[in-house]
C-alpha cells in the first residue's frame, strides 16, 4: 500500500490560492484573519484530511517532548530492561523515546549523539560504549542546552545527572560472601578498565581481600574477560596454573560467568565444591543453569524508571533554587545461588 | 545542571527587532532579504548559539525521517532483537526510531499508535498485543498517509506491508521431527488463538499428526499456555493424565518449554527418554538448560533489518509501477537439540 503524501498548510494554501501564513493563522484561530477565510480554510483542511502536527507545534515552543537514548546494544538484557523502564515512565508524561545503539563504538556513539542534537530532543540519556575515551560529544549536548543524563557506564568528570549502581559495594559483598564460604584463592575476571564501572568492581574485589587479610595475587587477575568466549579462555588459563584458583568472580558479566561454568563442566571440575563461580547482572539464564549462578541484580527496569523520573523532576524544579540530587546510586543486590554455596547452612 | 532554553528564530527576531519571517529567510539564504539583514542575522544567530533544527526542517518538507515502532515488550528477547535490526538498517539511512511498548494491552497500543500519528512519523512498524481484536487504530495509520508495516503478530485482513515467519511450516517440521524420534503422544501447548501466529502453529501441529496418521487427541491440546507459569501448570495437568503424553510441543514460547522442563525435572521424568520437549523462538537460555532445548529460530535481528529495508525499498519505488512484494515470509529454522533426541543417529 503506497502511503499518500501528508497534507500540509501549503497544500491548503495552494488550493485556496492564499498565503500559507493566512492558512496558519486561520488554523490557529488567530484574530488577524477574516471569518470567511477562516471558515474556508477549516472546510478545506477537513476535505484534505489535514492533521495538526503536534511535534512541529511542540518544536515551535522549543520543546520536542522527546528523550533520546543511546546504549551499546538495544538487545542486551540489561539495556533493554533499562529502556523498558524509561519508556514506562516517559509514556506516562507524554514523552517519546528515540533509541540509538552505539554497537560499543565511540565513532557510532558520536554520530548518534549528534543526530539527537539535530533532532532537538529535550534530553539525551546515555550509557557509554566500551571504547569511549574522549567526551567532547557529551559536552556538545550540554552546550546545546539539552539535558544530559548518564547511567551505568558514566564519564565521572562530566557534571551531569547520573544514575549509577554502587559497583564497588556490590563486588565487595560478592567477594566477601565467597571468602565466608571458605574459598581461599579467588580469581577476578575484570572488564576494560577505561570504564569506571569495571574499575569500581575491581576496587570492591581488592577491598574484600584486604579486609580478610588475603593476599592479592596478580596471576589470578585476568584483564578484559568480559564476554562468554573471553571468560572461557581466562578460565582455561586459570585452571591450568600450578596453583589454580578455587573460585572465580566474573565481575564483568553473567556471560563471562557462563563461560567459566562451561569450561569447568568440560574439565570435570565440580561447582561449587571444587570451584565457586559468581557473575554480574542477573541475566535470566543464571537461574536456569546447573548449578544456578550466584550473581548481582542491578534492578535494571527500576534504573530506567529512575532515569526518566530524574529528568521530569529536574524539569519541574527548573526555576526553583531547591537542590535536586545530581547522582542517584542504586544499591545492587547479591543473589546467592548454588554456584558459590558449598557450606551447608 | 539546568539546561538552557534553546535559541529559536523568535529570539533572534526579538533581539534584532525584525520579523521572524525575515530571520527565517535570512537563515535559509533567500533572495527576498537584503544582504545587510542577512549578515546581521547570521552574526546574531552565531552569538546566541542558534542551531538549525533538522527535524523541523524535515517536517516542513512533510518528512520526519522517523520510524515509530510499537511492540508488546521492549525487553523481550525476540522484540529487542527485531528492534536492534530495525535500528541498524534505519541508522544507515539517517532515520530515527521512536519506540513504544503496548504491554500486551490493546488500550495502550491504541494510545501509542495515536501518539506516533500525531508525531508525524513516516512509518509505523507494529507487532500486535495479545488482546488486539479491533484494528481501527491501524486503519487510522493508513488513512493518515503513514506507511504501516506489520511484523510477526499481524492483522491478516489489513492490506499492509508485512514481515512474518512461516509459523505453520516451522511447527509442522518440529512435530514431524518428534514423530520421527518415536514419540507417540505429542501434546500441544497453544497460544491465544486470536493471534494468527498461534493459529498457524496449531495448524502445523495438526497437519504433521495427519501426515503420519496419528490421532488428534483433544485432551493433549492445552489452551493458553504461553508463559513459564502457564506452561508448568499445563505440564502438571498433562503428566497426571491416565495416559500422559510422551512429548510436549510448547508452540507458544521457550519460556513455556522451560516451564515444562522444570516440572518434568521436579517429577523425576527423564528428558528426552521419557518426555520430549520442543520450544519456540530460540531464546538464548535454550542452549544452556540441561538438557538443551530443541527450538525454532525466527532470525529476529534479520527480521528487523528486513522490516526497515522493506520500507526504504517501498519509498524508492513510490512513483514506479513496479510491483514490490507486500509480504515477506522468513522461513524459521528448527534447531534440534538434546531435549527431543532420543534416537541415536
XYZ file of C-alpha atoms in Angstrom:
690
model
C 0.000 0.000 0.000
C 1.585 3.262 -1.112
C 1.183 5.948 1.509
C -0.314 9.225 0.407
C 1.695 12.383 0.956
C 0.572 14.119 4.106
C -1.449 17.326 3.724
C 0.474 20.437 4.778
C -0.679 24.034 5.172
C 0.979 24.671 1.790
C -1.469 22.282 0.091
C -4.382 24.153 1.634
C -2.839 27.490 0.634
C -2.358 26.318 -2.947
C -5.891 25.004 -3.239
C -7.369 28.289 -1.965
C -4.768 30.436 -3.687
C -3.967 32.333 -0.495
C -0.737 32.718 1.528
C 0.412 29.846 3.770
C 0.704 32.309 6.630
C -3.023 33.074 6.300
C -3.793 29.343 6.445
C -1.621 29.046 9.536
C -3.387 31.976 11.196
C -6.816 30.569 10.323
C -5.939 27.146 11.736
C -4.638 28.624 14.972
C -7.858 30.689 15.238
C -5.994 33.996 15.110
C -7.893 37.303 15.012
C -5.696 38.531 12.181
C -7.681 36.699 9.541
C -11.273 37.343 8.475
C -14.100 34.962 9.390
C -14.900 33.963 5.798
C -11.304 32.900 5.142
C -11.180 31.064 8.464
C -14.297 29.055 7.577
C -12.992 28.265 4.103
C -9.612 27.131 5.432
C -11.183 24.854 8.057
C -13.518 23.333 5.467
C -10.659 22.712 3.033
C -8.444 21.320 5.796
C -11.156 18.806 6.657
C -11.631 17.877 2.996
C -7.900 17.287 2.526
C -7.687 15.316 5.802
C -5.215 17.818 7.280
C -3.878 16.891 10.744
C -2.288 19.403 13.034
C 1.307 18.359 13.704
C 1.796 18.241 17.469
C 5.503 17.612 17.034
C 6.003 20.725 14.899
C 3.889 22.692 17.308
C 5.939 21.477 20.286
C 9.110 22.338 18.404
C 7.916 25.906 17.866
C 7.574 26.133 21.641
C 11.187 24.941 21.928
C 10.156 21.504 23.234
C 10.059 18.243 21.308
C 8.780 16.172 24.254
C 11.276 13.591 23.128
C 14.052 11.813 25.017
C 16.946 10.337 23.068
C 18.565 7.166 24.395
C 21.999 5.848 23.343
C 23.094 2.414 24.552
C 25.765 -0.032 23.346
C 23.238 -2.691 22.278
C 19.437 -2.468 22.353
C 19.183 -6.256 22.584
C 21.334 -6.828 25.637
C 19.144 -7.760 28.550
C 20.419 -5.064 30.911
C 19.966 -2.278 28.351
C 16.607 -3.457 27.013
C 15.360 -3.554 30.608
C 16.585 -0.012 31.278
C 14.935 1.165 28.036
C 11.661 -0.552 29.023
C 11.798 1.293 32.358
C 12.499 4.652 30.695
C 9.636 4.055 28.244
C 7.178 3.233 31.006
C 7.887 6.409 32.978
C 8.164 8.642 29.879
C 4.944 7.372 28.344
C 3.038 8.472 31.441
C 4.355 12.007 30.912
C 3.533 12.019 27.202
C 7.166 11.853 26.114
C 8.546 9.757 23.244
C 11.785 7.833 23.137
C 14.206 7.885 20.231
C 16.574 4.931 20.517
C 20.052 4.501 19.025
C 22.728 1.902 19.602
C 26.457 2.628 19.559
C 27.475 -1.020 18.980
C 30.244 -0.351 21.565
C 31.948 2.024 19.098
C 32.723 5.592 20.105
C 32.601 6.636 16.434
C 28.967 5.497 16.136
C 28.159 6.873 19.571
C 29.288 10.342 18.437
C 27.114 10.118 15.317
C 24.107 9.018 17.377
C 24.557 11.903 19.803
C 24.924 14.459 17.006
C 21.805 13.147 15.287
C 19.858 13.505 18.532
C 21.159 17.067 18.995
C 19.988 17.928 15.468
C 16.608 16.363 16.246
C 16.321 18.806 19.157
C 15.438 16.157 21.705
C 14.826 17.605 25.160
C 17.089 15.159 26.921
C 19.763 12.632 25.995
C 20.228 9.516 28.133
C 23.451 7.620 27.518
C 25.456 4.645 28.716
C 28.951 4.873 27.230
C 30.415 2.477 24.682
C 33.369 0.428 25.839
C 35.922 2.288 23.728
C 34.678 5.689 24.848
C 37.684 7.856 25.735
C 37.043 11.432 24.664
C 33.829 13.102 25.819
C 33.594 16.197 23.624
C 30.353 14.902 22.091
C 28.760 14.823 25.544
C 29.994 18.349 26.247
C 28.280 19.344 22.963
C 24.978 18.048 24.341
C 25.289 20.320 27.354
C 26.463 23.269 25.226
C 23.348 22.867 23.093
C 21.129 23.300 26.126
C 19.985 19.688 26.086
C 19.706 17.885 29.404
C 22.228 15.041 29.637
C 21.704 12.016 31.886
C 24.350 9.319 32.109
C 23.601 5.885 33.500
C 25.659 2.844 34.497
C 28.701 3.499 32.300
C 29.354 7.168 33.003
C 32.083 9.736 32.416
C 32.736 10.725 36.012
C 34.346 14.078 35.209
C 31.277 15.414 33.385
C 28.943 17.127 35.837
C 25.635 15.751 34.619
C 22.728 13.942 36.164
C 23.774 10.344 36.735
C 22.051 7.114 37.692
C 24.564 4.503 38.704
C 24.965 1.294 40.643
C 27.202 1.043 43.665
C 29.526 -1.348 41.836
C 32.270 -1.232 44.440
C 29.971 -2.217 47.303
C 28.305 -4.986 45.262
C 31.680 -6.506 44.322
C 32.886 -6.203 47.895
C 29.846 -8.126 49.131
C 30.157 -10.806 46.451
C 33.825 -11.487 47.221
C 33.219 -11.337 50.986
C 30.485 -13.942 50.557
C 32.886 -16.222 48.655
C 35.549 -15.824 51.344
C 32.960 -16.685 54.007
C 32.130 -19.818 52.019
C 35.742 -20.883 52.549
C 37.217 -20.094 49.128
C 40.914 -19.204 49.507
C 42.163 -18.348 46.017
C 39.553 -16.167 44.343
C 40.341 -15.092 40.791
C 38.975 -11.880 39.221
C 37.848 -11.607 35.598
C 37.966 -7.861 35.023
C 36.421 -5.669 32.337
C 38.064 -2.938 30.240
C 39.487 -0.559 32.834
C 38.724 2.600 30.846
C 35.124 2.142 32.020
C 34.592 3.321 35.565
C 32.133 0.534 36.410
C 34.837 -2.085 35.870
C 37.436 -0.109 37.852
C 34.960 0.107 40.739
C 34.255 -3.609 40.672
C 37.992 -4.316 40.849
C 38.324 -1.988 43.854
C 35.499 -3.881 45.601
C 37.337 -7.162 44.976
C 40.647 -5.801 46.300
C 38.965 -4.274 49.368
C 37.326 -7.566 50.301
C 40.663 -9.428 50.054
C 42.304 -6.748 52.233
C 39.540 -6.858 54.823
C 40.011 -10.599 55.256
C 43.845 -10.381 55.142
C 44.073 -12.402 51.990
C 46.974 -11.911 49.545
C 46.410 -10.150 46.221
C 47.798 -12.464 43.552
C 48.419 -10.880 40.154
C 48.296 -14.237 38.391
C 44.648 -14.578 39.491
C 43.565 -11.250 37.972
C 42.722 -11.557 34.282
C 42.219 -8.468 32.136
C 39.490 -7.979 29.593
C 37.469 -11.148 30.201
C 34.008 -9.748 29.629
C 32.317 -11.977 27.061
C 31.447 -15.669 27.246
C 34.386 -16.567 24.990
C 36.889 -14.361 26.846
C 35.592 -15.722 30.163
C 36.113 -19.276 28.900
C 39.643 -18.500 27.680
C 40.537 -16.890 31.001
C 39.191 -19.921 32.862
C 41.282 -22.373 30.823
C 44.349 -20.281 31.618
C 43.499 -20.055 35.332
C 42.648 -23.726 35.821
C 45.928 -24.742 34.200
C 48.024 -22.704 36.661
C 50.315 -24.706 39.002
C 48.116 -23.400 41.800
C 44.700 -22.846 40.229
C 42.003 -20.700 41.878
C 39.186 -22.315 43.878
C 36.727 -19.563 42.915
C 36.253 -17.153 40.004
C 34.450 -13.816 40.255
C 33.345 -12.860 36.736
C 32.906 -9.191 37.659
C 32.218 -8.237 34.075
C 29.019 -10.093 33.245
C 26.987 -13.251 33.621
C 28.034 -14.200 30.086
C 31.603 -14.373 31.279
C 30.458 -16.468 34.292
C 28.694 -18.799 31.871
C 31.988 -19.244 30.006
C 33.597 -20.192 33.334
C 30.853 -22.717 34.102
C 31.085 -24.353 30.684
C 34.866 -24.785 30.863
C 34.627 -26.179 34.412
C 31.980 -28.613 33.220
C 34.098 -29.771 30.266
C 37.152 -30.189 32.556
C 35.085 -32.215 35.041
C 35.612 -29.676 37.843
C 32.699 -29.646 40.293
C 30.848 -26.403 41.002
C 30.585 -25.244 43.798
C 32.624 -27.853 45.722
C 35.872 -27.514 43.718
C 35.213 -24.147 42.098
C 32.946 -21.285 43.161
C 31.536 -19.006 40.442
C 29.917 -15.566 40.750
C 28.655 -13.453 37.842
C 27.248 -9.922 37.494
C 23.874 -8.587 36.230
C 21.297 -11.259 36.995
C 20.660 -12.259 33.393
C 17.598 -14.517 33.207
C 19.675 -17.595 32.357
C 21.634 -17.543 35.643
C 18.642 -19.092 37.399
C 18.421 -21.912 34.860
C 21.992 -23.215 34.616
C 23.101 -26.309 36.561
C 24.088 -25.247 39.129
C 22.336 -21.869 39.201
C 24.812 -18.958 39.211
C 25.305 -16.537 42.116
C 25.102 -13.029 40.677
C 24.318 -9.372 41.338
C 20.945 -7.847 40.486
C 21.237 -4.286 39.176
C 17.464 -3.598 39.170
C 17.684 -2.557 35.536
C 13.999 -1.752 34.859
C 13.886 0.321 38.044
C 17.082 2.043 36.916
C 15.323 3.094 33.684
C 12.324 4.492 35.546
C 14.692 6.368 37.841
C 16.475 7.919 34.854
C 13.212 9.207 33.360
C 11.826 10.448 36.661
C 15.071 12.251 37.430
C 14.632 14.200 34.201
C 10.994 15.094 34.895
C 11.833 16.118 38.448
C 14.646 18.322 37.157
C 12.262 19.963 34.654
C 9.679 20.672 37.342
C 12.289 22.220 39.599
C 13.901 24.175 36.786
C 13.053 27.588 38.157
C 13.419 26.725 41.810
C 16.529 27.132 43.880
C 15.923 23.828 45.650
C 18.806 21.449 45.154
C 17.928 18.209 43.385
C 20.262 15.246 43.877
C 22.525 15.021 40.852
C 23.678 11.440 41.246
C 21.398 8.606 42.193
C 23.217 5.464 43.211
C 21.117 2.312 43.288
C 22.389 -0.391 45.605
C 22.527 -3.677 43.703
C 21.655 -6.919 45.468
C 23.814 -10.025 45.800
C 21.751 -13.079 44.838
C 23.347 -16.104 46.448
C 22.639 -19.237 44.398
C 24.124 -22.724 44.160
C 27.362 -21.890 42.322
C 29.004 -20.426 45.443
C 27.244 -22.269 48.265
C 29.474 -25.036 49.459
C 28.843 -24.634 53.159
C 25.569 -26.106 54.350
C 23.727 -23.542 56.436
C 22.995 21.010 35.509
C 19.992 23.063 34.347
C 19.652 23.097 30.598
C 19.371 26.457 28.898
C 16.368 27.149 26.721
C 17.202 26.551 23.099
C 17.559 29.593 20.804
C 14.744 29.893 18.255
C 14.341 32.240 15.300
C 11.947 34.214 17.514
C 14.795 35.015 19.922
C 16.889 36.312 17.040
C 13.926 38.296 15.706
C 13.310 39.844 19.111
C 16.930 40.796 19.616
C 17.108 42.491 16.206
C 13.566 43.817 16.381
C 12.660 42.411 12.969
C 10.021 39.869 11.837
C 10.648 36.167 12.456
C 9.889 35.532 8.785
C 12.818 37.797 7.841
C 15.092 35.828 10.162
C 13.872 32.618 8.575
C 14.531 33.943 5.067
C 17.988 35.159 6.057
C 18.915 31.811 7.581
C 17.756 29.910 4.505
C 19.792 32.312 2.337
C 16.732 33.555 0.478
C 16.986 36.379 -2.086
C 13.990 38.098 -0.548
C 16.008 39.700 2.224
C 18.736 42.321 1.901
C 22.409 41.496 2.397
C 22.877 43.693 5.465
C 19.999 41.986 7.303
C 21.283 38.587 6.256
C 24.728 39.336 7.703
C 23.244 40.700 10.913
C 21.002 37.685 11.374
C 23.829 35.205 10.824
C 26.057 37.095 13.271
C 23.315 37.185 15.927
C 22.468 33.522 15.329
C 26.101 32.601 15.980
C 26.225 34.769 19.113
C 23.079 33.168 20.518
C 24.342 29.662 19.615
C 21.361 29.074 17.292
C 21.224 25.601 15.731
C 19.160 24.850 12.681
C 16.533 22.261 13.563
C 16.801 19.449 11.030
C 13.698 17.811 12.449
C 11.560 20.926 11.979
C 13.022 21.419 8.538
C 12.256 17.812 7.576
C 8.736 18.248 8.921
C 8.172 21.284 6.699
C 9.064 19.044 3.774
C 6.418 16.569 5.003
C 9.041 14.078 6.201
C 10.180 13.453 9.750
C 12.732 10.774 8.803
C 11.415 8.888 11.791
C 10.047 5.369 12.108
C 7.748 4.560 15.015
C 7.891 1.048 16.473
C 5.219 -0.495 18.721
C 5.930 -3.860 20.351
C 4.376 -5.681 23.332
C 7.561 -5.510 25.435
C 10.847 -3.804 24.553
C 12.734 -6.143 26.882
C 11.601 -9.467 25.454
C 14.448 -11.061 23.587
C 12.586 -11.539 20.307
C 11.359 -7.937 20.192
C 14.613 -6.337 21.363
C 16.391 -8.286 18.611
C 13.920 -7.086 15.980
C 14.316 -3.503 17.225
C 18.122 -3.823 17.094
C 17.807 -4.994 13.468
C 15.472 -2.120 12.538
C 17.839 0.359 14.205
C 20.850 -0.941 12.324
C 19.225 -0.625 8.905
C 17.485 2.680 9.690
C 20.600 4.298 11.081
C 22.372 3.711 7.786
C 19.618 5.654 6.013
C 19.678 8.504 8.539
C 16.332 7.576 10.079
C 15.494 7.647 13.781
C 13.411 5.171 15.726
C 10.726 6.127 18.217
C 9.932 3.130 20.408
C 6.758 2.407 22.392
C 5.581 -0.712 24.204
C 1.963 -1.817 24.397
C 2.496 -4.065 27.439
C 0.209 -6.571 25.620
C -2.751 -4.201 26.104
C -4.771 -3.024 23.128
C -5.745 0.131 25.044
C -2.091 1.159 25.392
C -1.359 0.053 21.834
C -4.025 2.438 20.537
C -2.556 5.317 22.552
C 0.949 4.543 21.268
C -0.237 4.477 17.665
C -2.153 7.745 18.031
C 0.879 9.422 19.595
C 3.023 8.294 16.676
C 0.436 9.594 14.180
C 0.485 12.977 15.934
C 4.280 12.939 15.831
C 4.026 12.592 12.049
C 6.392 9.655 11.833
C 6.927 8.463 8.251
C 6.261 4.831 9.029
C 4.793 2.788 11.867
C 6.080 -0.733 12.499
C 3.912 -2.836 14.771
C 3.608 -6.298 16.269
C 0.147 -6.636 17.811
C -0.591 -7.012 21.507
C -2.143 -10.285 22.577
C -5.572 -8.808 23.307
C -5.721 -6.964 20.000
C -9.152 -7.518 18.448
C -10.280 -4.342 16.696
C -7.920 -2.745 14.158
C -9.416 0.698 13.624
C -6.259 2.323 15.035
C -4.216 0.626 12.310
C -6.675 1.778 9.652
C -6.153 5.306 11.046
C -2.431 4.996 10.353
C -3.144 4.226 6.705
C -5.801 6.948 6.467
C -3.242 9.452 7.721
C -0.919 8.627 4.855
C 1.622 6.932 7.109
C 3.223 3.729 5.880
C 2.232 0.764 8.063
C 4.378 -2.354 8.372
C 3.206 -5.258 10.491
C 5.581 -7.968 11.653
C 5.209 -11.368 13.334
C 1.842 -10.775 15.016
C -0.175 -9.294 12.169
C -3.785 -8.492 11.357
C -4.160 -10.564 8.222
C -7.147 -8.663 6.831
C -5.311 -5.338 6.698
C -3.523 -4.956 3.374
C -0.222 -3.582 4.583
C 3.404 -4.482 4.170
C 4.101 -7.497 6.366
C 7.165 -9.370 7.528
C 6.223 -12.703 9.002
C 7.548 -16.133 9.813
C 6.209 -19.257 8.201
C 4.817 -20.471 11.526
C 2.803 -23.305 10.056
C 5.764 -24.852 8.269
C 8.051 -24.470 11.289
C 5.521 -26.186 13.581
C 4.956 -28.903 11.017
C 8.692 -29.619 10.886
C 9.077 -29.594 14.664
C 6.236 -32.072 15.220
C 7.372 -34.251 12.294
C 10.829 -34.396 13.870
C 9.335 -35.522 17.191
C 7.270 -38.211 15.460
C 10.401 -39.423 13.667
C 12.109 -39.662 17.043
C 9.437 -42.182 18.018
C 7.203 -40.044 20.210
C 3.610 -41.307 20.003
C 1.521 -38.972 22.159
C 2.626 -35.420 21.439
C 0.842 -32.701 23.406
C 0.430 -29.125 22.155
C 0.670 -26.057 24.382
C -1.111 -23.451 22.306
C -1.144 -19.656 22.497
C -4.128 -17.283 22.464
C -5.935 -18.175 19.243
C -6.953 -14.595 18.432
C -3.351 -14.142 17.280
C -2.744 -15.578 13.827
C 0.771 -16.799 14.656
C -0.631 -19.163 17.274
C -3.423 -20.392 14.985
C -0.814 -21.146 12.309
C 1.367 -23.075 14.729
C -1.620 -25.198 15.733
C -2.368 -25.937 12.067
C 1.248 -27.057 11.581
C 0.897 -29.406 14.564
C -2.383 -30.870 13.278
C -1.006 -31.306 9.736
C 2.010 -33.247 10.993
C -0.211 -35.616 13.002
C -2.418 -36.119 9.925
C 0.536 -36.766 7.651
C 1.786 -39.546 9.927
C -1.731 -40.950 10.539
C -1.649 -40.165 14.215
C -4.849 -39.447 16.143
C -5.693 -35.909 17.267
C -6.409 -36.135 20.985
C -8.232 -33.152 22.484
C -7.004 -33.960 25.988
C -3.425 -33.354 24.768
C -4.143 -29.851 23.440
C -3.906 -27.214 26.162
C -5.138 -23.676 25.551
C -3.374 -20.523 26.578
C -0.139 -21.994 27.909
C 2.253 -19.302 26.772
C 4.242 -18.214 29.814
C 6.618 -20.218 32.013
C 3.978 -20.497 34.750
C 1.156 -21.462 32.375
C 3.464 -23.965 30.663
C 4.290 -25.505 34.056
C 0.598 -25.698 35.031
C -0.298 -27.337 31.720
C 2.507 -29.860 32.167
C 1.326 -30.862 35.647
C -2.140 -31.414 34.224
C -0.829 -33.413 31.239
C 1.565 -35.627 33.193
C -1.220 -36.532 35.625
C -3.491 -37.839 32.857
C -4.286 -41.590 32.913
C -2.385 -41.753 29.631
C 0.137 -38.916 29.787
C 1.926 -37.574 26.685
C 5.464 -38.705 25.832
C 6.329 -35.328 24.245
C 5.213 -31.714 24.640
C 5.447 -29.082 21.912
C 5.393 -25.680 23.606
C 4.407 -23.875 20.405
C 3.996 -20.583 22.230
C 7.471 -19.812 23.504
C 10.674 -21.142 25.002
C 9.522 -19.784 28.359
C 6.626 -22.194 28.242
C 9.067 -25.011 27.281
C 11.195 -24.065 30.278
C 8.142 -24.477 32.500
C 7.677 -27.969 31.022
C 11.329 -28.864 31.681
C 11.214 -27.659 35.279
C 8.058 -29.633 36.104
C 9.483 -32.775 34.440
C 12.668 -32.332 36.466
C 10.744 -31.968 39.760
C 8.615 -35.026 38.921
C 11.732 -37.083 38.102
C 10.698 -37.616 34.490
C 13.686 -38.022 32.192
C 14.103 -35.730 29.166
C 14.331 -36.795 26.327
C 13.953 -40.547 27.056
C 10.583 -40.361 28.849
C 9.456 -36.934 27.639
C 10.453 -34.947 24.545
C 10.265 -31.130 24.726
C 10.301 -28.569 21.922
C 10.026 -24.793 22.389
C 9.727 -21.820 20.016
C 11.928 -18.731 19.439
C 15.493 -19.782 20.218
C 15.837 -17.713 23.382
C 19.483 -17.667 24.484
C 18.788 -19.843 27.530
C 17.599 -22.844 25.472
C 21.229 -23.703 24.725
C 22.161 -23.629 28.407
C 19.490 -25.753 30.080
C 20.146 -29.420 30.946
C 19.278 -30.911 28.568
C 19.430 -28.163 25.938
C 16.010 -27.440 24.410
C 15.061 -28.117 20.787
C 13.505 -24.928 19.427
C 12.774 -22.811 16.353
C 14.978 -19.896 15.346
C 12.973 -16.968 13.950
C 16.028 -14.933 12.840
C 14.776 -11.961 14.796
C 17.593 -9.467 14.090
C 17.367 -10.282 10.376
C 13.593 -9.833 10.616
C 14.145 -6.295 11.933
C 16.545 -5.412 9.122
C 14.055 -6.807 6.612
C 11.287 -4.609 8.042
C 13.375 -1.451 7.689
C 14.665 -2.315 4.221
C 11.150 -3.113 3.037
C 10.144 0.429 3.999
C 13.112 2.047 2.245
C 12.553 -0.066 -0.853
C 8.880 0.937 -0.899
C 9.860 4.625 -0.631
C 12.298 4.339 -3.516
C 9.709 2.659 -5.698
C 6.937 5.042 -4.671
C 6.452 6.561 -8.097
C 7.131 3.445 -10.104
C 4.560 0.975 -11.294
C 6.842 -1.961 -10.466
C 5.222 -4.293 -8.006
C 7.083 -4.692 -4.734
C 6.404 -7.810 -2.680
C 3.949 -6.879 0.037
C 4.504 -9.814 2.349
C 7.912 -11.211 3.177
C 7.803 -14.575 4.861
C 11.018 -15.658 6.545
C 11.438 -19.397 6.923
C 12.362 -20.194 10.519
C 14.823 -22.963 11.277
C 14.277 -25.991 13.501
C 17.238 -26.338 15.875
C 17.376 -29.946 17.028
C 18.967 -30.167 20.471
C 19.074 -32.769 23.248
C 15.519 -32.397 24.582
C 13.991 -34.287 21.640
C 16.843 -36.566 20.532
C 16.227 -39.995 21.923
C 17.262 -41.959 18.873
C 20.999 -42.252 18.392
C 21.894 -41.321 14.844
